[in-house]
């Protein structure tokens, strides 16, 4: 059956208003937004330049790995004399090549599930039979699939939702596309790797099943939602946008400091989609529509645009004027669903939520170390000494996660899934608060002990 695709040419990611309450921005948003806010203010009201000009849409060459250019870091005016020649040479030579090469990074296609022990496969298959449950353990699934959680999960979900049949997809091409996506995530990133992508995809699958949304979704909407979730962070360099801007990275220049990473994720996805030929049998207009909608969804994950989306969502909920029969409204809810899936870690059960928190902080601290090493100002949240995991998490939950999920629960009208997520969110926050208190107490105690010690030694000296 020839697939039917709708041909919507709207500039879908244009969000009205732009009246974000900047005063309420926490340093979390500032971290991501500080270098882009001005640009954004200019771009909000004039149509979305980011997704315009689809006729001339350029994809990025696959594997255009955004390596951090240490030469630029080393010659920045305010960096001064840093690092020895030997060290720079080392960074520029093998190590740099090591990180840039997918093969040397140890990422070789390992999608041959038949190489796995039958027992592991059986367990992975059993897990997939419960893929719609919120307590799905993606870390265990990744181990059971020998690091192929993203490919295995996506193949299963495409089949489950009938997408392969509906769009007459070639299984070999689908597999090739998914392997390319999985390989282009950087396994050395503690957080932004293929397991995070698989986790977001599993969450997206759960959200697409929400009754308020699911009855309006076409096969195209489902395919776009899953694809965007799988590819939304592809080729992430493990540092944030402000870092790329201040180190004058070529991607920052290419995308003029606007949604630099998200644009790169999108254009890389388009490149892989074309290279795999997955949709080559569809009409050109349909392919263009898929590429544009993927862009609009992936660009929505830019955390510096959080208030923009939140304001529109609030207005819709207050006015009760969301109509999912309207294609624009439906696309907006898909954007919100993807945003929720992307930051749903604090809504997971504690032992998984905690692992994600540790991983994301490890990535922040690595950036902080790099900034320190090259004498840049350390970015907010990236200073291991001052920014502890509990304090980062409590801030993240209060200023980013809770406001978005409050709106999501208003939309879904408290389904069992929403109730479960909100309950985890509350409990997890209480646990981080407990840990923060413990940490403060132990700091107070050690300060008191140091004070007592110095007083005792002074007394001894006086005797
Ligand atoms: Zn993400």
PDB file of C-alpha atoms in Angstrom, residues 12 55 169 198 213 217-218 243 259 308 357 400 453 459:
ATOM      1  CA  UNK A  12       4.911  24.761  12.752  1.00  0.00           C
ATOM      2  CA  UNK A  55      13.302  24.284  -0.575  1.00  0.00           C
ATOM      3  CA  UNK A 169       9.160   0.682   4.791  1.00  0.00           C
ATOM      4  CA  UNK A 198      16.214   5.346  23.920  1.00  0.00           C
ATOM      5  CA  UNK A 213      -3.811  12.464  22.364  1.00  0.00           C
ATOM      6  CA  UNK A 217      -2.779  10.638  15.943  1.00  0.00           C
ATOM      7  CA  UNK A 218      -2.171   9.476  12.394  1.00  0.00           C
ATOM      8  CA  UNK A 243      30.315  26.623  25.507  1.00  0.00           C
ATOM      9  CA  UNK A 259      19.503  26.669  18.793  1.00  0.00           C
ATOM     10  CA  UNK A 308       7.804  30.389  25.114  1.00  0.00           C
ATOM     11  CA  UNK A 357      20.882  12.818  37.796  1.00  0.00           C
ATOM     12  CA  UNK A 400      11.950  23.433  34.648  1.00  0.00           C
ATOM     13  CA  UNK A 453      40.087  21.962  66.895  1.00  0.00           C
ATOM     14  CA  UNK A 459      44.230  26.974  74.363  1.00  0.00           C
TER      15      UNK A 459
END
